[in-house]
PDB file of C-alpha atoms and ligand atoms in Angstrom:
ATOM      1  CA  UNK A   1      -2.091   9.434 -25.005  1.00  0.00           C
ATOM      2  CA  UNK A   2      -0.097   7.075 -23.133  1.00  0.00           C
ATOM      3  CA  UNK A   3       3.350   6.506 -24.149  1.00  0.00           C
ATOM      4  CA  UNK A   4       4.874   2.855 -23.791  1.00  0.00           C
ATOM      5  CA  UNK A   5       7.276   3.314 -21.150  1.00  0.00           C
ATOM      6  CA  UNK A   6       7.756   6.769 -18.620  1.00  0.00           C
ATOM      7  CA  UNK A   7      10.583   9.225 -19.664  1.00  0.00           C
ATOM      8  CA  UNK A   8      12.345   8.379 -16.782  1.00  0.00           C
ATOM      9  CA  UNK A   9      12.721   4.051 -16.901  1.00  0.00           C
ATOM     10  CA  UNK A  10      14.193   4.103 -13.441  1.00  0.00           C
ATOM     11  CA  UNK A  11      11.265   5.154 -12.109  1.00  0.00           C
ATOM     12  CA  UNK A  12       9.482   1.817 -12.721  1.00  0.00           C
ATOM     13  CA  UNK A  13      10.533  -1.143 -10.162  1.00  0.00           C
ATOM     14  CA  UNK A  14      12.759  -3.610 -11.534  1.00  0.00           C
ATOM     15  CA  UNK A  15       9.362  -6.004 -10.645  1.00  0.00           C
ATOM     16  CA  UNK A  16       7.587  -5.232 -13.762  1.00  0.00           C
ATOM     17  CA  UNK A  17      10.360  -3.617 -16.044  1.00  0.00           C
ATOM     18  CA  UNK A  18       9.513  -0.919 -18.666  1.00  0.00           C
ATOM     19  CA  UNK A  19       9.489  -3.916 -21.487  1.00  0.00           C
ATOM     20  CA  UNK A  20       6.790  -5.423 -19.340  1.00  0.00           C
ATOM     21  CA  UNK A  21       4.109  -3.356 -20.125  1.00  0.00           C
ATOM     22  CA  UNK A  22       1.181  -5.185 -19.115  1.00  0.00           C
ATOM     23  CA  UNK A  23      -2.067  -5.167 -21.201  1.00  0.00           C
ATOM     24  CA  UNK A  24      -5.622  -3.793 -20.266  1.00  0.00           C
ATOM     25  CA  UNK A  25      -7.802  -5.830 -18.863  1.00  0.00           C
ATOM     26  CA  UNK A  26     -11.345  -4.646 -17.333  1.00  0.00           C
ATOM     27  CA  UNK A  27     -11.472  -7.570 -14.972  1.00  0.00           C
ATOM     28  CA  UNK A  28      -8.317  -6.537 -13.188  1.00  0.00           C
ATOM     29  CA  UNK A  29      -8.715  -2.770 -13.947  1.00  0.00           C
ATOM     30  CA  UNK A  30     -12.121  -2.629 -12.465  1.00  0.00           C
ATOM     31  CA  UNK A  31     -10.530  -3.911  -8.832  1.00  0.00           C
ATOM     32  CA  UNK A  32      -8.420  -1.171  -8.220  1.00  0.00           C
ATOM     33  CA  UNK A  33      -9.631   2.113  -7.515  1.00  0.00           C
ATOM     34  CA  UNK A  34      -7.726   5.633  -5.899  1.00  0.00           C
ATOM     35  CA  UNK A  35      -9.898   7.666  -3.543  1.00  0.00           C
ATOM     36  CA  UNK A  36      -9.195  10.600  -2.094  1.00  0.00           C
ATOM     37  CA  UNK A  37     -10.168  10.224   1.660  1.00  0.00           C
ATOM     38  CA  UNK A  38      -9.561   9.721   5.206  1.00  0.00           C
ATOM     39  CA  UNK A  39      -8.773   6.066   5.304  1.00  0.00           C
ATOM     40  CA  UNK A  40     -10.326   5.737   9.114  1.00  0.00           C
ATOM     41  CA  UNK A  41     -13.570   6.381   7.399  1.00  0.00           C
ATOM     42  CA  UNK A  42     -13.487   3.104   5.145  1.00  0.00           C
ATOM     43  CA  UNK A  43     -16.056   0.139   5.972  1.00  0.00           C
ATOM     44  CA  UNK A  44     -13.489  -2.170   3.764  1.00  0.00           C
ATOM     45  CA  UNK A  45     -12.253  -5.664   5.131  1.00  0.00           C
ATOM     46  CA  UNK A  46      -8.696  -3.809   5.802  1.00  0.00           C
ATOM     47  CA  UNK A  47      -7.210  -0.820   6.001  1.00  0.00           C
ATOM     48  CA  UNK A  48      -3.378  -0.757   5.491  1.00  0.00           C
ATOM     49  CA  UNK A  49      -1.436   1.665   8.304  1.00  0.00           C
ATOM     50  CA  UNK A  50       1.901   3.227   7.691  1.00  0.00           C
ATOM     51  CA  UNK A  51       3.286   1.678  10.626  1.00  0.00           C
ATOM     52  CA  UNK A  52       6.548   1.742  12.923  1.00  0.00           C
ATOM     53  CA  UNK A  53       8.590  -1.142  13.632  1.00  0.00           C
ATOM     54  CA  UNK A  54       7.481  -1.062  17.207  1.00  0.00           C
ATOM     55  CA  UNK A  55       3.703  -1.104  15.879  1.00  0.00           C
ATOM     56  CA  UNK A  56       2.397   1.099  19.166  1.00  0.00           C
ATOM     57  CA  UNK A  57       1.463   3.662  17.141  1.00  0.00           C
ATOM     58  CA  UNK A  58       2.919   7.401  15.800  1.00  0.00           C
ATOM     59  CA  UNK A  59       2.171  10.391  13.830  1.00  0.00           C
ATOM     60  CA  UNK A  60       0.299  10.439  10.270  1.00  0.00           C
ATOM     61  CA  UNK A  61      -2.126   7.581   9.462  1.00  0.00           C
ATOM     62  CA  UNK A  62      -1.262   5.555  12.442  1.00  0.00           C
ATOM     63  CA  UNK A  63      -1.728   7.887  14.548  1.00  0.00           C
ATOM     64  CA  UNK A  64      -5.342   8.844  12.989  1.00  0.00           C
ATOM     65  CA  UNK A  65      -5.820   5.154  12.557  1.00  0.00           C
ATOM     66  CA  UNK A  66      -4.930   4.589  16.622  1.00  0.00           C
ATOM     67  CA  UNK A  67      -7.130   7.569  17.855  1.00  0.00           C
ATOM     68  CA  UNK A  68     -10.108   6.527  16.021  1.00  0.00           C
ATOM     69  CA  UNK A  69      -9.771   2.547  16.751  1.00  0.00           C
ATOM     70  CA  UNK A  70      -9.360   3.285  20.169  1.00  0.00           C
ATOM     71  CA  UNK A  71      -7.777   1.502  23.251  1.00  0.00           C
ATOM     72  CA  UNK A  72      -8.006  -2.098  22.247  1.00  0.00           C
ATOM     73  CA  UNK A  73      -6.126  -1.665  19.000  1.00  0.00           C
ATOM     74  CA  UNK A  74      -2.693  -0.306  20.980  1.00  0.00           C
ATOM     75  CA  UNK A  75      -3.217  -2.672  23.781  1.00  0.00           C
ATOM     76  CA  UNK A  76      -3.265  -5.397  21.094  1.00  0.00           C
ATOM     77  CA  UNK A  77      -0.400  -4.328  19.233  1.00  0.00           C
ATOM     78  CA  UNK A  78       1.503  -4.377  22.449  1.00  0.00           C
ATOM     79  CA  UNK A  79       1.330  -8.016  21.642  1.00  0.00           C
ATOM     80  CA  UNK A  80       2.861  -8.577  18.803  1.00  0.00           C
ATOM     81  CA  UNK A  81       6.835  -7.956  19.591  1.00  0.00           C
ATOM     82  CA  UNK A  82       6.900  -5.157  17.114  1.00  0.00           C
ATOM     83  CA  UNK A  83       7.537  -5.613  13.375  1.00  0.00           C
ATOM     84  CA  UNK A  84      10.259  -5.597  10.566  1.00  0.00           C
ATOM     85  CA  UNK A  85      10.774  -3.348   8.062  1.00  0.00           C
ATOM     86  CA  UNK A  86       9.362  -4.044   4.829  1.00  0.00           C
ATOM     87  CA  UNK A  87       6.559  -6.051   6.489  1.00  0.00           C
ATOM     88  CA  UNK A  88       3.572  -6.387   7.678  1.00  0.00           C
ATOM     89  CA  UNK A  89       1.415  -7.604  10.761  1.00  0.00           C
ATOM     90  CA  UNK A  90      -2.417  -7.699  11.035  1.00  0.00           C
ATOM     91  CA  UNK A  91      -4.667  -6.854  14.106  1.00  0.00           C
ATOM     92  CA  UNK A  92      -8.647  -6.891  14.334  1.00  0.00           C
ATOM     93  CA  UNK A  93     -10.156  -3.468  13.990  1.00  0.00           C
ATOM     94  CA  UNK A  94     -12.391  -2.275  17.154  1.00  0.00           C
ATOM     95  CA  UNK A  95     -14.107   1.029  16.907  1.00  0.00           C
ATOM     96  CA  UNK A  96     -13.255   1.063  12.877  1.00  0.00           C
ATOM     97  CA  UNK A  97     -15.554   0.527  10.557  1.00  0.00           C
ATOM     98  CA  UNK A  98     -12.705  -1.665   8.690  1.00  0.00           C
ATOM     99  CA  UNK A  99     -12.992  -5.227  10.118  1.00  0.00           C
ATOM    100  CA  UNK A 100      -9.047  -5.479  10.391  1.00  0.00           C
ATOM    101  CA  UNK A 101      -6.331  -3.522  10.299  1.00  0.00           C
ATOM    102  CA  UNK A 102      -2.860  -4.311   8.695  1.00  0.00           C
ATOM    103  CA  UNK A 103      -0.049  -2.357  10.011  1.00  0.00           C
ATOM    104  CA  UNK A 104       2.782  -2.393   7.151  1.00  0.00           C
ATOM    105  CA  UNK A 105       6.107  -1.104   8.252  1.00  0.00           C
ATOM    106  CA  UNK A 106       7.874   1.008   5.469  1.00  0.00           C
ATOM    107  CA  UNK A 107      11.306   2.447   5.179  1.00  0.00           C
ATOM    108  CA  UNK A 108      12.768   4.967   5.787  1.00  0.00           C
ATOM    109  CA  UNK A 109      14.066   6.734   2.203  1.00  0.00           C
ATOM    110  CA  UNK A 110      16.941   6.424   1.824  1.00  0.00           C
ATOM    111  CA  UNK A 111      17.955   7.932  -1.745  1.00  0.00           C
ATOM    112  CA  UNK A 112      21.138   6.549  -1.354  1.00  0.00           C
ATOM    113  CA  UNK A 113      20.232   3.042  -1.430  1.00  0.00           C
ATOM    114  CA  UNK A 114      16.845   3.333  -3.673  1.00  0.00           C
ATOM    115  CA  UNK A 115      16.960  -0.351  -4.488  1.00  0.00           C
ATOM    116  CA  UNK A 116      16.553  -1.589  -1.178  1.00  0.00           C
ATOM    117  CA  UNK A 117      14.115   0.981  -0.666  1.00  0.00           C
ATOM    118  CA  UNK A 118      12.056  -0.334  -2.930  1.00  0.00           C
ATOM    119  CA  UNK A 119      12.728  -3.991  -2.281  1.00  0.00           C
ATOM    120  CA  UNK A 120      11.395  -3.028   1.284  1.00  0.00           C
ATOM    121  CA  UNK A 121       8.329  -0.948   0.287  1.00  0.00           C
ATOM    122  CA  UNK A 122       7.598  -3.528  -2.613  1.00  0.00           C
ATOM    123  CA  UNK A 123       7.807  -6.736   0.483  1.00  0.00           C
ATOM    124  CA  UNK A 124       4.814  -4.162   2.484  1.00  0.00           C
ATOM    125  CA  UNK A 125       2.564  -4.423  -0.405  1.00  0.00           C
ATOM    126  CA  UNK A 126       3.088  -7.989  -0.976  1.00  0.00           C
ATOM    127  CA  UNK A 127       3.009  -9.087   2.373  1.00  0.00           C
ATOM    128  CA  UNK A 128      -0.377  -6.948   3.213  1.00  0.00           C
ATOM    129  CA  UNK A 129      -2.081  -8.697   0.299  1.00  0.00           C
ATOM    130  CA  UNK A 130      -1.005 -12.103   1.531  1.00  0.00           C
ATOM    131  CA  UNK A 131      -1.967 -11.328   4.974  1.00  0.00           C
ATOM    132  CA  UNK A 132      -5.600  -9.945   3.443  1.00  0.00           C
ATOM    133  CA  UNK A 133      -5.826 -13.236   1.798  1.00  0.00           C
ATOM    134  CA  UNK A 134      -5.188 -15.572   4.689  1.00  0.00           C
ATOM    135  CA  UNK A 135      -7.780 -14.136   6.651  1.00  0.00           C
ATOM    136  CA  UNK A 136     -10.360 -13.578   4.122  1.00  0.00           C
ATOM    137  CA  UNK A 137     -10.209 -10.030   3.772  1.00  0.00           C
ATOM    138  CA  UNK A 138     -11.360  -9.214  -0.062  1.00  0.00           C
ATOM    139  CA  UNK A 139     -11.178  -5.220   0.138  1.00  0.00           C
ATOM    140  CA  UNK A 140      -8.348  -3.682   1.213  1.00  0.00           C
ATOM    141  CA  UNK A 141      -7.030   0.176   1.402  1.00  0.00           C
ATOM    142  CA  UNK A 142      -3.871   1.026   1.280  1.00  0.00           C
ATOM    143  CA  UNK A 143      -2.875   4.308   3.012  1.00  0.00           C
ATOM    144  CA  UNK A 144       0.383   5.795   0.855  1.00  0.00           C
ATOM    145  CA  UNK A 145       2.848   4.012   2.908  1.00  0.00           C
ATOM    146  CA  UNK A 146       6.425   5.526   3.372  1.00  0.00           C
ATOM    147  CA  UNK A 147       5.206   8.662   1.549  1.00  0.00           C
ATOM    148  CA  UNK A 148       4.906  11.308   4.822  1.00  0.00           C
ATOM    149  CA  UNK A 149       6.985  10.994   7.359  1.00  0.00           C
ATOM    150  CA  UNK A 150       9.488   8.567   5.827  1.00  0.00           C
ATOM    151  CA  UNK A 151      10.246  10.695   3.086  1.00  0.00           C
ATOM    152  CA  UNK A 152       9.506   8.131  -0.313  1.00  0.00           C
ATOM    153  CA  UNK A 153       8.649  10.455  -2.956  1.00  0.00           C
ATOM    154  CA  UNK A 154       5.277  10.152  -3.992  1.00  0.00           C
ATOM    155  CA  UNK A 155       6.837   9.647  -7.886  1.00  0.00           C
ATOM    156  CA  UNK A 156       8.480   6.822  -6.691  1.00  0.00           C
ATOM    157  CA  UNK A 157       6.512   4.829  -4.653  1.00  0.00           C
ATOM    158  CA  UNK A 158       3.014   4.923  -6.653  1.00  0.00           C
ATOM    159  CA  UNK A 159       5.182   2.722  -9.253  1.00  0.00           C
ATOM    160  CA  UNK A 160       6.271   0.319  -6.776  1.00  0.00           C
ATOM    161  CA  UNK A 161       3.270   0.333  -5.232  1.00  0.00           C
ATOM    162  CA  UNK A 162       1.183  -0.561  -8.338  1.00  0.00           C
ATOM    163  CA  UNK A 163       3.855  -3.320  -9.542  1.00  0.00           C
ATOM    164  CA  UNK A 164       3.360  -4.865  -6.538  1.00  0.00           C
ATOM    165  CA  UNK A 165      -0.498  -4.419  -6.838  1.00  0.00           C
ATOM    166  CA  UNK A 166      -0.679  -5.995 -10.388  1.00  0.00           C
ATOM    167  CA  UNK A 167       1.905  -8.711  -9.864  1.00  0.00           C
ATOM    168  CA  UNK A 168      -0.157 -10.134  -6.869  1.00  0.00           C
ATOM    169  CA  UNK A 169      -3.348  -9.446  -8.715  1.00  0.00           C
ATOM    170  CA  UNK A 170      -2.142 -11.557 -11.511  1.00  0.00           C
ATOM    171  CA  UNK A 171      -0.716 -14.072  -9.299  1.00  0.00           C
ATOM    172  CA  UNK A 172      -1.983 -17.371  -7.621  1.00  0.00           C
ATOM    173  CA  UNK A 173      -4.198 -15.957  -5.112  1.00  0.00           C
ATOM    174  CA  UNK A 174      -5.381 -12.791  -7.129  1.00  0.00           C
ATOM    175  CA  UNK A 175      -8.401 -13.786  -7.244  1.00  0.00           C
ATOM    176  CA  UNK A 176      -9.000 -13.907  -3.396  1.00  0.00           C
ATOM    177  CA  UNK A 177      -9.082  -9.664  -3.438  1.00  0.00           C
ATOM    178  CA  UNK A 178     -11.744  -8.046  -4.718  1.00  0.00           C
ATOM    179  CA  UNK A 179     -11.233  -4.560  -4.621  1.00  0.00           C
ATOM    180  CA  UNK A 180      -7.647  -2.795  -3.923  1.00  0.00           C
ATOM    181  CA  UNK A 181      -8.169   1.069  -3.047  1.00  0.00           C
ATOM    182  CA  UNK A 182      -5.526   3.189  -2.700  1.00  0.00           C
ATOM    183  CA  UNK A 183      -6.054   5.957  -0.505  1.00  0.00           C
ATOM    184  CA  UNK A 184      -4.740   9.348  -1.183  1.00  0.00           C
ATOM    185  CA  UNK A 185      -4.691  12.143   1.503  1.00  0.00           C
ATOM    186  CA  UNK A 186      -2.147  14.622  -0.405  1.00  0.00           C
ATOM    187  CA  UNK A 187      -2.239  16.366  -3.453  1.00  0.00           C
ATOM    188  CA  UNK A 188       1.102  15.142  -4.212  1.00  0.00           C
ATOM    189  CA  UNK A 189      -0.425  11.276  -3.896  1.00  0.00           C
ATOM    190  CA  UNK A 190      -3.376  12.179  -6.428  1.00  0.00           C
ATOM    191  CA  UNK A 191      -1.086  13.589  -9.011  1.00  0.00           C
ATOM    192  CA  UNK A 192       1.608  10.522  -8.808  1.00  0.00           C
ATOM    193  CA  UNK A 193      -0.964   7.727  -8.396  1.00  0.00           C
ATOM    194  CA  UNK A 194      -3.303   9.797 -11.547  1.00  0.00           C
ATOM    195  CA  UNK A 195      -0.221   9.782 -13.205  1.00  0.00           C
ATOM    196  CA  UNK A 196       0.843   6.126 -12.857  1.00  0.00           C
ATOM    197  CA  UNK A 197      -2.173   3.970 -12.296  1.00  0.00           C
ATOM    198  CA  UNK A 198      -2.531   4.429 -16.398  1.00  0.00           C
ATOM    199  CA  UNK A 199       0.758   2.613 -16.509  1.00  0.00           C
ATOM    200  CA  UNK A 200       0.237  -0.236 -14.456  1.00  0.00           C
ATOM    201  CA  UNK A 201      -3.497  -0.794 -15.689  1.00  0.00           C
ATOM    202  CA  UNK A 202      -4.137   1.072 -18.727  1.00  0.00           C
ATOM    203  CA  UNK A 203      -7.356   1.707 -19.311  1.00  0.00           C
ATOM    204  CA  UNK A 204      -9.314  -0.096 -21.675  1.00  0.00           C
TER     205      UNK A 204
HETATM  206  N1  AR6 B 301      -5.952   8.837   5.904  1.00  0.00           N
HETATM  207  C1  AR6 B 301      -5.230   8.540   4.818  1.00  0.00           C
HETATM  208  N2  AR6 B 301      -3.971   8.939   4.622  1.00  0.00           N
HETATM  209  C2  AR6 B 301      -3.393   9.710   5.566  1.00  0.00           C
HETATM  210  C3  AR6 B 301      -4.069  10.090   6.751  1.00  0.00           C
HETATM  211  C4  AR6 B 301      -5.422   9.624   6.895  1.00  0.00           C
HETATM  212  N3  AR6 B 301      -6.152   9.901   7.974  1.00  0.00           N
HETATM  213  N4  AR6 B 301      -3.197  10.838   7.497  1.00  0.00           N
HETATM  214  C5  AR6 B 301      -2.036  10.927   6.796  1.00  0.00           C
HETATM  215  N5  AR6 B 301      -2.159  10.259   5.638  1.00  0.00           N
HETATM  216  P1  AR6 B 301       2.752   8.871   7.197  1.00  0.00           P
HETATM  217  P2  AR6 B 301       5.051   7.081   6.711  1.00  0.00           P
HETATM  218  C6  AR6 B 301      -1.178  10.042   4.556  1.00  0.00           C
HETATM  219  O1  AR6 B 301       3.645   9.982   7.586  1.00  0.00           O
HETATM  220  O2  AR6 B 301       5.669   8.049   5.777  1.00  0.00           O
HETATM  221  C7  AR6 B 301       4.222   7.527  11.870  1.00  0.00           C
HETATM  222  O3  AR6 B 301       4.706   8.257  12.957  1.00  0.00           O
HETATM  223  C8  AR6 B 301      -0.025  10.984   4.459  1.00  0.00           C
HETATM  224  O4  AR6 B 301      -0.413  12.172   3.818  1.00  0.00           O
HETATM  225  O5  AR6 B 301       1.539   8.637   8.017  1.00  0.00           O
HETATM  226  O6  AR6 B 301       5.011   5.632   6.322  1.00  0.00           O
HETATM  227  C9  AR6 B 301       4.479   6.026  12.030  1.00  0.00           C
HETATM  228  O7  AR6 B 301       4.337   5.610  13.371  1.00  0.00           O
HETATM  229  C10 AR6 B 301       0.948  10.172   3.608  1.00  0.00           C
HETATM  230  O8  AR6 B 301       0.609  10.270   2.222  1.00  0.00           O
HETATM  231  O9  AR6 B 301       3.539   7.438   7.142  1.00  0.00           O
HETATM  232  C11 AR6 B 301       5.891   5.901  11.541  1.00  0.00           C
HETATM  233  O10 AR6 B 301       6.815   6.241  12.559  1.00  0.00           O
HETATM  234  C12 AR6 B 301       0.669   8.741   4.021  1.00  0.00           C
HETATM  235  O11 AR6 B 301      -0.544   8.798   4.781  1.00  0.00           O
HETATM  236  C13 AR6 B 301       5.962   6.917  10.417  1.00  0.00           C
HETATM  237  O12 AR6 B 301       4.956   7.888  10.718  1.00  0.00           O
HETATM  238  C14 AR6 B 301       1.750   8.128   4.881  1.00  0.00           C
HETATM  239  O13 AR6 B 301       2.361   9.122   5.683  1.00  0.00           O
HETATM  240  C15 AR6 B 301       5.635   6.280   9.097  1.00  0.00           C
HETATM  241  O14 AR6 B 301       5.830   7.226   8.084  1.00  0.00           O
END
């Protein structure tokens, strides 16, 4: 039931074009997974926070993710000169159940300029999973980043999100994450992820 490419070919990042349509594979589909939940709940080896540039915390995720972690998580991102857009920075995890905590800044929307949107929001992805990697972290949750306050549409980042996803799981160091979840807290998150993970890993 799934067609080659979506209706709409803009939708899918210029990372994995709409002639790229990758093939199934259990071994790669089997290490992603979408749950709907609170992500401060997750005993993974990171969580992934929708972060500011100045990383000392917000509204949405970060702030659940800085109530629940407590104290030492703010005092240690106080550390860390803040962070760019389109990257990422990671911190351990105190009172979470995670054992570190990644805090990707993602931009602002800007429908004007979608390509650099997504250039930025792609580099969060990519730089969370190389972070993961360097210090050993094999399960990793990604909270929906840009997608609240920053105004991505949910349509459009799930694609750029999963590109980004499959080209690092099919990459060099792939095979230094075990698990990628993606964590969903909207309805409008379940129906774009639902309707996109099929795309990026088709099932098989
Ligand atoms: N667990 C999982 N997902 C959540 C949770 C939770 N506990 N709470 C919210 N979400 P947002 P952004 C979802 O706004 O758009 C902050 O002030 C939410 O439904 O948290 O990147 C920062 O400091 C949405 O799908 O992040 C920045 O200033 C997703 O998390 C700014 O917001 C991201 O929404 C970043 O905005």
């Amino acid at each position: 039931k799934l067609s080659a490419a979506p209706a709409d070919t803009k939708l899918v990042p210029t990372l994995l074009g709409p002639t790229e349509i990758p093939p199934p594979s259990k071994s790669l589909n089997d290490r992603v997974a979408v749950y709907r939940a609170d992500i401060t709940s997750l005993a993974v080896d990171a969580i992934v926070n929708a972060a500011n540039r100045s990383l000392l915390g917000g509204g949405g995720v970060d702030g659940a993710i800085h109530r629940a972690a407590g104290r030492g998580l703010y005092e240690e991102c106080k550390t860390l000169g803040g962070c760019d857009t389109g990257s990422a920075k990671i911190t351990d995890a105190y009172d979470l159940p995670c054992k570190r905590v990644i805090h990707a800044v993602g931009p602002v929307y800007d429908p004007l300029r979608h390509d650099k949107s997504e250039r930025l929001l792609v580099g969060c992805y990519t730089t969370s999973l190389e972070l993961a990697v360097e210090h050993q972290c094999r399960t990793i949750a990604f909270s929906a980043l840009s997608t609240g306050i920053y105004g991505y549409p949910s349509r459009e980042a799930a694609p750029a999100a999963l590109s980004a996803i499959r080209h690092f799981l099919t990459g060099k160091d792939g095979d230094k994450i075990d698990k990628v979840i993606l964590v969903t807290f909207e309805m409008k998150d379940v129906e774009a992820y639902t309707e996109f993970v099929p795309h990026y890993f088709p099932p098989v």
